[in-house]
Short mmCIF file of C-alpha atoms and ligand atoms in Angstrom, two decimals:
data_model
loop_
_atom_site.label_atom_id
_atom_site.label_comp_id
_atom_site.label_asym_id
_atom_site.label_seq_id
_atom_site.Cartn_x
_atom_site.Cartn_y
_atom_site.Cartn_z
CA MET R 1 42.58 3.14 4.99
CA ARG R 2 41.82 6.51 6.20
CA ALA R 3 39.08 8.26 7.84
CA TYR R 4 39.99 11.51 5.95
CA ASP R 5 39.83 9.35 2.60
CA ILE R 6 36.34 8.40 3.09
CA ILE R 7 35.03 11.73 4.35
CA LEU R 8 36.39 13.17 1.25
CA ASN R 9 34.87 10.57 -1.24
CA LYS R 10 31.56 10.74 0.58
CA ARG R 11 31.82 14.48 0.27
CA SER R 12 32.34 14.47 -3.47
CA GLY R 13 29.26 11.72 -3.73
CA GLN R 14 31.08 8.80 -4.39
CA GLU R 15 29.70 5.20 -3.24
CA LEU R 16 31.48 3.79 -0.21
CA THR R 17 32.63 0.17 -0.36
CA GLY R 18 31.22 -1.82 2.36
CA GLU R 19 35.03 -2.20 3.65
CA GLU R 20 35.03 1.56 4.17
CA ILE R 21 31.61 1.29 6.08
CA LYS R 22 32.89 -1.08 8.09
CA PHE R 23 36.23 0.77 9.03
CA LEU R 24 34.03 3.63 9.67
CA ILE R 25 31.67 1.97 12.17
CA ASP R 26 34.43 -0.46 13.80
CA GLY R 27 36.73 2.62 14.18
CA TYR R 28 34.32 4.75 15.94
CA MET R 29 33.23 2.36 18.44
CA SER R 30 37.37 1.48 18.94
CA GLY R 31 37.85 5.10 19.35
CA ALA R 32 40.21 5.19 16.39
CA VAL R 33 37.46 7.20 14.55
CA PRO R 34 37.14 10.32 16.83
CA ASP R 35 33.64 12.11 17.15
CA TYR R 36 34.40 15.21 14.91
CA GLN R 37 35.50 12.71 11.98
CA MET R 38 32.15 10.67 12.30
CA ALA R 39 30.34 13.89 12.31
CA ALA R 40 31.73 14.80 9.35
CA VAL R 41 30.75 11.39 7.84
CA ALA R 42 27.21 11.79 8.80
CA MET R 43 26.85 15.25 7.63
CA ALA R 44 28.58 14.36 4.15
CA VAL R 45 25.64 11.43 4.14
CA PHE R 46 23.07 13.96 4.98
CA PHE R 47 24.00 16.04 1.84
CA ARG R 48 25.01 13.35 -0.29
CA GLY R 49 22.63 10.30 0.66
CA MET R 50 23.70 6.67 0.21
CA THR R 51 22.65 3.74 -2.46
CA SER R 52 20.54 0.84 -0.74
CA ARG R 53 23.67 -0.97 -0.89
CA GLU R 54 25.75 1.44 1.08
CA THR R 55 22.49 1.75 3.43
CA ALA R 56 22.54 -1.90 4.06
CA ASP R 57 26.35 -2.08 4.32
CA LEU R 58 25.69 0.32 7.31
CA THR R 59 22.57 -1.27 8.72
CA MET R 60 24.95 -4.62 9.14
CA ALA R 61 28.05 -2.77 10.26
CA ILE R 62 26.09 -1.22 13.05
CA VAL R 63 24.63 -5.08 13.94
CA ASP R 64 28.10 -6.30 14.13
CA SER R 65 28.86 -3.77 16.58
CA GLY R 66 27.26 -5.59 19.39
CA GLU R 67 25.11 -8.57 20.08
CA ARG R 68 22.55 -10.63 18.45
CA VAL R 69 19.57 -12.23 19.97
CA ASP R 70 19.36 -15.55 19.38
CA LEU R 71 15.80 -16.57 18.71
CA SER R 72 16.48 -19.59 16.94
CA ARG R 73 15.14 -21.80 19.83
CA ILE R 74 11.59 -19.97 19.20
CA SER R 75 9.82 -22.36 16.90
CA GLY R 76 8.01 -20.44 13.88
CA ARG R 77 9.31 -17.68 12.13
CA LYS R 78 9.63 -14.39 14.22
CA VAL R 79 7.98 -11.53 13.02
CA ASP R 80 8.78 -8.13 14.61
CA LYS R 81 7.09 -4.66 14.48
CA HIS R 82 8.41 -1.41 14.54
CA SER R 83 6.65 1.75 14.83
CA THR R 84 8.75 5.18 13.85
CA GLY R 85 6.95 6.72 16.99
CA GLY R 86 3.85 7.93 17.49
CA VAL R 87 1.47 9.58 19.97
CA GLY R 88 -1.14 7.44 21.89
CA ASP R 89 0.41 4.52 19.75
CA LYS R 90 -0.53 1.36 22.07
CA THR R 91 -0.53 -1.18 19.01
CA THR R 92 1.63 -3.51 20.65
CA LEU R 93 -0.52 -4.09 23.51
CA VAL R 94 -3.22 -5.27 20.84
CA VAL R 95 -1.53 -6.52 18.25
CA GLY R 96 0.68 -8.85 20.27
CA PRO R 97 -2.04 -11.17 21.70
CA LEU R 98 -4.00 -11.07 18.52
CA VAL R 99 -0.97 -12.07 16.57
CA ALA R 100 -0.03 -14.50 18.85
CA ALA R 101 -3.81 -16.08 19.40
CA ALA R 102 -3.41 -16.60 15.49
CA GLY R 103 -0.51 -18.86 16.09
CA ALA R 104 2.32 -16.49 15.29
CA PRO R 105 5.26 -16.29 17.85
CA VAL R 106 5.72 -12.60 19.32
CA ALA R 107 8.99 -12.25 20.94
CA LYS R 108 8.98 -8.83 21.28
CA MET R 109 11.60 -6.51 22.77
CA SER R 110 10.12 -3.20 23.49
CA GLY R 111 11.64 0.17 24.40
CA ARG R 112 10.73 2.78 26.88
CA GLY R 113 9.61 6.22 26.02
CA LEU R 114 11.56 9.50 24.65
CA GLY R 115 10.49 12.71 24.41
CA HIS R 116 6.84 13.23 23.38
CA THR R 117 6.27 9.74 22.02
CA GLY R 118 5.42 6.74 24.34
CA GLY R 119 6.96 3.30 25.04
CA THR R 120 5.59 -0.02 25.54
CA ILE R 121 7.47 -1.06 28.42
CA ASP R 122 6.35 2.19 30.43
CA LYS R 123 2.64 1.45 29.37
CA LEU R 124 3.13 -2.53 30.48
CA GLU R 125 4.78 -1.43 33.83
CA SER R 126 1.62 0.51 34.88
CA ILE R 127 0.14 -2.99 35.60
CA PRO R 128 0.42 -3.89 39.07
CA GLY R 129 3.47 -6.53 39.11
CA PHE R 130 4.15 -6.53 35.38
CA ASN R 131 7.45 -8.08 35.07
CA THR R 132 9.54 -6.74 31.78
CA ALA R 133 12.92 -8.04 32.72
CA LEU R 134 12.63 -11.24 31.65
CA ASP R 135 15.76 -13.72 31.54
CA LYS R 136 16.53 -14.86 28.26
CA GLU R 137 15.38 -18.49 28.88
CA THR R 138 12.29 -17.40 30.46
CA PHE R 139 11.73 -15.14 27.50
CA ILE R 140 12.33 -18.06 25.02
CA GLU R 141 10.29 -20.64 27.06
CA GLN R 142 7.47 -18.28 27.34
CA VAL R 143 7.14 -17.58 23.56
CA ASN R 144 7.22 -21.31 22.81
CA ARG R 145 4.69 -22.12 25.60
CA ILE R 146 2.39 -19.16 24.89
CA LYS R 147 3.27 -17.61 21.91
CA ILE R 148 3.69 -14.65 23.38
CA ALA R 149 6.57 -12.60 25.66
CA ILE R 150 7.06 -8.77 25.92
CA GLY R 151 10.49 -7.89 27.44
CA GLY R 152 12.78 -4.69 28.00
CA GLN R 153 15.39 -4.64 25.44
CA THR R 154 18.61 -6.59 26.97
CA GLY R 155 21.97 -7.17 25.99
CA ASN R 156 24.43 -4.82 24.10
CA LEU R 157 22.48 -4.22 20.99
CA ALA R 158 23.62 -2.28 18.16
CA PRO R 159 25.81 -0.22 20.47
CA ALA R 160 26.98 1.79 17.54
CA ASP R 161 23.30 3.14 16.89
CA LYS R 162 23.36 4.54 20.61
CA LYS R 163 26.53 6.41 19.74
CA LEU R 164 25.90 7.17 16.44
CA TYR R 165 22.25 8.45 17.18
CA ALA R 166 23.57 10.50 20.29
CA LEU R 167 26.04 12.03 17.60
CA ARG R 168 23.35 13.01 15.05
CA ASP R 169 21.25 14.45 17.59
CA VAL R 170 23.60 17.26 18.30
CA THR R 171 25.07 17.77 14.65
CA ALA R 172 21.54 18.20 13.11
CA THR R 173 21.96 14.95 11.10
CA VAL R 174 19.23 12.97 12.84
CA ASP R 175 16.51 13.52 9.73
CA SER R 176 18.69 11.80 6.92
CA ILE R 177 16.90 8.51 5.32
CA PRO R 178 19.73 6.45 4.96
CA LEU R 179 20.89 7.12 8.60
CA ILE R 180 17.37 6.76 10.14
CA ALA R 181 16.40 3.55 7.84
CA SER R 182 20.30 2.22 9.18
CA SER R 183 19.25 2.77 12.50
CA VAL R 184 15.90 1.40 12.87
CA MET R 185 16.74 -1.77 11.08
CA SER R 186 19.96 -2.25 12.66
CA LYS R 187 18.30 -2.81 15.94
CA LYS R 188 15.52 -5.13 14.44
CA ILE R 189 17.84 -7.19 12.95
CA ALA R 190 19.93 -7.31 16.09
CA ALA R 191 16.52 -8.06 18.22
CA GLY R 192 16.60 -11.49 15.85
CA ALA R 193 13.77 -10.78 13.83
CA ASP R 194 13.31 -13.18 10.82
CA ALA R 195 10.83 -10.44 9.05
CA ILE R 196 9.86 -7.16 9.83
CA VAL R 197 6.51 -5.04 9.53
CA LEU R 198 7.18 -1.21 9.74
CA ASP R 199 4.73 1.23 10.82
CA VAL R 200 6.14 4.30 9.30
CA LYS R 201 3.76 7.26 10.53
CA THR R 202 3.49 10.52 8.49
CA GLY R 203 1.89 13.87 9.68
CA SER R 204 2.19 16.43 12.55
CA GLY R 205 3.24 13.93 15.19
CA ALA R 206 5.88 12.44 12.98
CA PHE R 207 9.15 12.36 11.81
CA MET R 208 8.32 12.51 8.11
CA LYS R 209 5.84 15.05 7.59
CA THR R 210 4.76 14.16 4.25
CA VAL R 211 3.68 10.64 2.62
CA ASP R 212 6.29 11.26 0.25
CA GLU R 213 9.03 11.46 2.74
CA ALA R 214 7.48 8.59 4.74
CA VAL R 215 7.60 6.29 1.45
CA THR R 216 11.10 7.36 0.59
CA LEU R 217 11.97 6.25 4.35
CA ALA R 218 9.67 3.22 4.07
CA ARG R 219 11.50 1.92 0.69
CA ALA R 220 15.11 2.49 2.35
CA MET R 221 13.94 0.31 4.93
CA VAL R 222 12.26 -2.16 2.85
CA GLU R 223 15.33 -2.52 0.61
CA ILE R 224 17.80 -2.89 3.33
CA GLY R 225 15.62 -6.08 4.58
CA SER R 226 15.37 -7.65 1.23
CA LYS R 227 19.48 -7.01 0.94
CA VAL R 228 20.02 -8.73 4.30
CA GLY R 229 17.34 -11.63 4.05
CA ARG R 230 14.78 -10.39 6.28
CA GLN R 231 11.26 -9.73 4.51
CA THR R 232 10.16 -6.27 5.38
CA VAL R 233 6.85 -4.47 4.48
CA ALA R 234 6.26 -1.17 5.78
CA LEU R 235 2.43 0.77 6.18
CA ILE R 236 2.35 4.17 5.90
CA THR R 237 -0.29 5.41 8.56
CA ASP R 238 -1.36 8.82 9.89
CA MET R 239 -0.19 10.55 12.54
CA ASP R 240 -1.46 13.58 12.02
CA GLN R 241 -3.52 13.51 15.24
CA PRO R 242 -2.86 10.99 17.82
CA LEU R 243 -3.72 7.65 17.57
CA GLY R 244 -7.29 6.38 19.40
CA ARG R 245 -8.27 8.42 22.41
CA THR R 246 -5.82 8.40 25.14
CA VAL R 247 -2.04 9.37 25.74
CA GLY R 248 -0.45 8.63 29.19
CA ASN R 249 0.67 5.07 30.20
CA ALA R 250 -2.06 3.69 32.70
CA LEU R 251 -5.06 5.52 30.10
CA GLU R 252 -3.07 3.62 27.49
CA VAL R 253 -3.45 0.36 28.74
CA ILE R 254 -7.24 0.94 29.53
CA GLU R 255 -7.88 1.61 25.97
CA ALA R 256 -6.04 -1.03 24.56
CA VAL R 257 -8.03 -3.46 26.64
CA GLU R 258 -11.32 -2.34 25.50
CA CYS R 259 -9.90 -2.64 22.07
CA LEU R 260 -9.43 -6.15 22.85
CA ARG R 261 -12.92 -6.12 23.87
CA GLY R 262 -14.21 -5.04 20.50
CA GLN R 263 -14.64 -1.74 21.85
CA GLY R 264 -12.60 1.36 21.73
CA PRO R 265 -11.61 3.99 19.20
CA SER R 266 -12.22 2.51 15.27
CA ASP R 267 -8.70 3.97 14.46
CA LEU R 268 -6.76 2.39 16.81
CA ARG R 269 -8.81 -1.20 15.92
CA GLU R 270 -8.16 -0.68 12.36
CA LEU R 271 -4.38 0.28 12.47
CA CYS R 272 -4.12 -3.19 14.79
CA LEU R 273 -5.90 -5.37 12.43
CA GLU R 274 -3.76 -3.89 9.59
CA LEU R 275 -0.31 -4.25 10.95
CA GLY R 276 -1.21 -7.65 12.74
CA SER R 277 -2.54 -9.10 9.02
CA TYR R 278 0.87 -8.18 7.49
CA MET R 279 2.82 -9.88 10.79
CA VAL R 280 0.69 -12.92 10.45
CA CYS R 281 0.99 -13.42 6.65
CA LEU R 282 4.74 -13.04 7.06
CA ALA R 283 5.11 -15.60 9.48
CA GLY R 284 3.76 -17.81 7.43
CA GLN R 285 0.06 -18.32 9.20
CA ALA R 286 -1.97 -16.95 6.38
CA ASP R 287 -1.77 -16.84 2.41
CA SER R 288 -2.94 -13.27 1.90
CA ALA R 289 -2.90 -10.09 4.46
CA GLY R 290 -6.73 -10.14 3.18
CA GLN R 291 -7.04 -13.78 4.97
CA ALA R 292 -5.20 -12.93 7.91
CA ARG R 293 -7.16 -10.08 8.72
CA ASP R 294 -10.21 -12.35 8.30
CA ILE R 295 -8.60 -14.41 11.12
CA LEU R 296 -7.76 -11.57 13.06
CA VAL R 297 -11.43 -9.99 13.14
CA GLU R 298 -12.59 -13.48 14.34
CA ILE R 299 -9.98 -13.74 17.28
CA LEU R 300 -10.72 -9.83 18.17
CA ASP R 301 -14.46 -10.69 18.23
CA ASN R 302 -14.40 -13.88 19.85
CA GLY R 303 -12.49 -12.91 22.65
CA GLN R 304 -9.16 -15.00 22.22
CA GLY R 305 -7.16 -11.88 21.94
CA LEU R 306 -8.50 -10.83 25.20
CA ALA R 307 -7.84 -14.20 26.52
CA LYS R 308 -4.43 -14.11 25.15
CA PHE R 309 -3.32 -10.83 27.09
CA LYS R 310 -4.77 -12.11 30.31
CA GLU R 311 -2.35 -15.12 29.52
CA LEU R 312 0.44 -12.75 29.04
CA LEU R 313 -0.21 -10.89 32.10
CA GLU R 314 -0.50 -14.26 34.58
CA ASN R 315 2.67 -15.02 32.78
CA GLN R 316 4.70 -11.86 33.74
CA GLY R 317 3.30 -11.42 37.02
CA GLY R 318 0.65 -8.25 35.88
CA ASP R 319 -2.67 -8.23 37.93
CA SER R 320 -5.11 -9.52 35.43
CA ARG R 321 -8.11 -8.54 37.26
CA ILE R 322 -7.08 -5.06 35.54
CA LEU R 323 -9.27 -6.73 32.72
CA ASP R 324 -12.21 -6.18 34.89
CA ASP R 325 -11.56 -3.59 37.49
CA THR R 326 -9.29 -0.64 36.20
CA SER R 327 -9.45 1.13 39.64
CA ILE R 328 -6.63 -1.13 40.15
CA LEU R 329 -4.34 0.81 37.82
CA PRO R 330 -2.26 3.93 38.94
CA ALA R 331 -4.84 6.93 38.89
CA ALA R 332 -4.12 10.63 39.05
CA ARG R 333 -5.70 12.88 41.72
CA LYS R 334 -7.62 15.25 39.60
CA THR R 335 -8.74 15.98 36.17
CA ILE R 336 -8.68 19.36 34.40
CA ALA R 337 -11.17 19.70 31.59
CA VAL R 338 -9.69 21.70 28.24
CA THR R 339 -13.12 23.16 26.71
CA ALA R 340 -13.84 24.59 23.34
CA GLN R 341 -13.28 28.23 22.91
CA ALA R 342 -15.63 28.26 19.78
CA ASP R 343 -18.12 26.48 17.68
CA GLY R 344 -17.35 24.14 14.83
CA PHE R 345 -15.40 20.99 13.87
CA VAL R 346 -12.04 20.01 14.88
CA THR R 347 -10.08 20.02 11.45
CA ALA R 348 -6.63 19.16 13.38
CA ILE R 349 -5.05 18.10 16.64
CA GLN R 350 -1.27 18.27 16.32
CA ALA R 351 -0.06 15.19 17.72
CA GLU R 352 3.51 16.11 18.94
CA LYS R 353 1.74 19.13 20.98
CA ILE R 354 -0.40 16.83 22.32
CA GLY R 355 2.57 14.49 23.35
CA VAL R 356 4.55 17.18 24.61
CA ALA R 357 1.63 18.34 27.01
CA ALA R 358 1.68 14.63 27.98
CA MET R 359 5.12 14.95 28.78
CA THR R 360 4.94 18.34 30.70
CA LEU R 361 2.31 16.24 32.94
CA GLY R 362 4.78 13.65 33.84
CA ALA R 363 3.85 10.88 31.33
CA GLY R 364 6.87 11.29 29.16
CA ARG R 365 10.59 11.53 29.61
CA GLU R 366 11.90 14.86 29.01
CA THR R 367 15.63 13.06 29.36
CA LYS R 368 16.13 9.45 29.48
CA ASP R 369 17.15 9.67 33.20
CA SER R 370 13.40 11.37 33.81
CA VAL R 371 10.98 9.58 36.37
CA ILE R 372 7.64 9.00 34.87
CA ASP R 373 4.16 9.27 36.24
CA LEU R 374 2.23 6.16 35.19
CA ALA R 375 -0.99 7.49 36.16
CA VAL R 376 -1.29 10.83 34.55
CA GLY R 377 -1.89 11.93 30.87
CA ILE R 378 -4.82 12.95 28.34
CA LYS R 379 -7.97 11.86 27.21
CA LEU R 380 -9.16 13.14 23.46
CA ASN R 381 -13.17 13.63 23.79
CA LYS R 382 -12.86 15.54 20.33
CA LYS R 383 -11.16 14.14 17.19
CA VAL R 384 -10.75 15.24 13.82
CA GLY R 385 -13.97 15.97 12.06
CA GLU R 386 -16.16 15.89 15.48
CA GLN R 387 -18.32 18.99 15.76
CA VAL R 388 -18.17 20.84 19.16
CA THR R 389 -19.66 23.77 20.45
CA LYS R 390 -17.98 26.56 22.68
CA GLY R 391 -17.44 25.33 26.37
CA GLU R 392 -17.80 21.71 25.40
CA PRO R 393 -14.62 19.73 26.76
CA LEU R 394 -12.29 18.84 24.02
CA ALA R 395 -10.23 16.97 26.59
CA ALA R 396 -9.64 16.01 29.79
CA LEU R 397 -6.21 16.08 31.79
CA TYR R 398 -5.20 13.77 34.40
CA VAL R 399 -2.84 15.53 36.49
CA ASN R 400 -0.85 14.90 39.43
CA ASP R 401 0.59 18.44 39.55
CA GLU R 402 -1.59 21.18 39.06
CA ASP R 403 1.10 23.81 37.75
CA LYS R 404 1.85 21.29 35.17
CA GLY R 405 -1.84 20.74 34.53
CA THR R 406 -2.26 24.58 33.79
CA ILE R 407 0.80 24.34 31.24
CA ALA R 408 -0.10 21.28 29.78
CA ALA R 409 -3.71 22.43 29.43
CA GLN R 410 -2.82 25.69 27.61
CA THR R 411 -0.69 23.16 25.14
CA VAL R 412 -3.82 20.96 24.47
CA LEU R 413 -5.96 23.84 23.62
CA ASP R 414 -3.06 25.19 21.28
CA ALA R 415 -2.93 21.74 19.48
CA TYR R 416 -6.57 21.91 18.66
CA SER R 417 -7.81 23.77 15.27
CA ILE R 418 -11.22 24.48 14.81
CA ARG R 419 -13.00 25.90 11.79
CA PRO R 420 -16.64 26.48 10.60
CA LEU R 421 -16.30 23.79 7.91
CA GLN R 422 -15.96 19.94 8.39
CA PRO R 423 -12.67 18.60 7.14
CA GLU R 424 -12.43 16.01 4.64
CA THR R 425 -11.98 12.51 6.37
CA ARG R 426 -8.22 11.51 6.25
CA LYS R 427 -6.98 8.12 5.59
CA LEU R 428 -5.63 6.24 8.72
CA VAL R 429 -3.51 3.69 6.31
CA LEU R 430 -2.12 5.96 3.54
CA GLY R 431 0.10 3.34 1.69
CA LEU R 432 1.87 0.06 1.62
CA VAL R 433 5.50 -0.39 0.63
CA THR R 434 6.86 -4.01 0.04
CA SER R 435 9.77 -5.40 -2.04
CA GLU R 436 7.35 -5.20 -5.02
CA GLY R 437 6.60 -1.89 -5.00
CA VAL R 438 4.53 1.17 -3.39
CA THR R 439 0.96 1.24 -3.35
CA ILE R 440 -0.82 4.71 -2.32
CA TYR R 441 -4.44 4.20 -1.08
N1 URA N 501 14.39 6.10 15.53
C1 URA N 501 15.08 5.54 15.52
O1 URA N 501 15.50 4.43 16.04
N2 URA N 501 16.49 6.06 14.46
C2 URA N 501 16.49 7.37 14.51
O2 URA N 501 17.58 7.59 13.71
C3 URA N 501 15.39 7.86 13.92
C4 URA N 501 14.12 7.22 14.81
#
């Protein structure tokens, strides 16, 4: 077998065999297939696409490039959740405790944020004492005992994805559906999931700008799941504005706690209930998503979700006093108000710009080695559909560096569109993709 012939085959639109795909990935990891040939493969896939069989083979070749987490000692069906990247997305902090309180094991390995999107591990690390570096034994024992553990990714999971992603990043081949789908699914499968709930975002803050694109990506991932024996369900959800009202690590923890108290923004509550329902259902703790939702609403409203979060904090060294006294969390020195320049209605808030502004303040990483500031961030006083008058605060910036604050304030202002007419309400959950088909709401 020669990489040259495989590139030629893909370039001319042929379907690659599983052996050819494995040859490429193994060769790429050993160095036998150099970057320039792999870049040509990625570009050929970008233009020619892949069948669902090829995409599943690529996924498993990537999984086989590294270790797999063995969660078999955790009793029950382990359902993982993945979001394709959002701004203000603190759902794991809410969904994890809710689903665990419903009896489904939550063995969550989360990542750090990069670019304009945040990461669950960074958010949790804003809680004084919270330990995200659990060893394998502690992690497994904790999930068996209290149904939930959240740790940082350990082990050499899907190393071919890291290498290939870096290559795609510099060869303009990131936004290829089979390459994104195999990249996401390989990491979930390597992390030991029995079943997977995906939150595929669409809108200004997402990779997939339209619902059609998001559905295509979701279908590709659901098909991989079916082909490799991991039941997968995808929700298509709106990321045309940030989720909830806060962006920034400690600020998002506060909002997640409010949500667990049955308060907080309605979009956050709704998304958590939807994602959680499918997780509970796939874990076999309910017969339908509707029944699972009823269970979760009760758990949220009777405080069991908050109690589970407290238990999570206590078990991982986090200071659970934050639940009653948020002043224990890192706090920024100063706030800057961003005010409306006109009367009208907020018709759009470009999520990506808000994410970039939060990153400018220090809440996110420009490069993977950047040091982040857990205290800083943005609180959105106004969201899409709300009325504003000139001079009213649209958002508050929590800053530690005034120069960065000035730059971020302009970006936040640019992110808002204010028009005379109230926009139509946009749905939060736009569709559902399962192995049975696609439903658009
Ligand atoms: N997120 C991933 O994990 N992989 C991609 O290819 C794109 C987004």
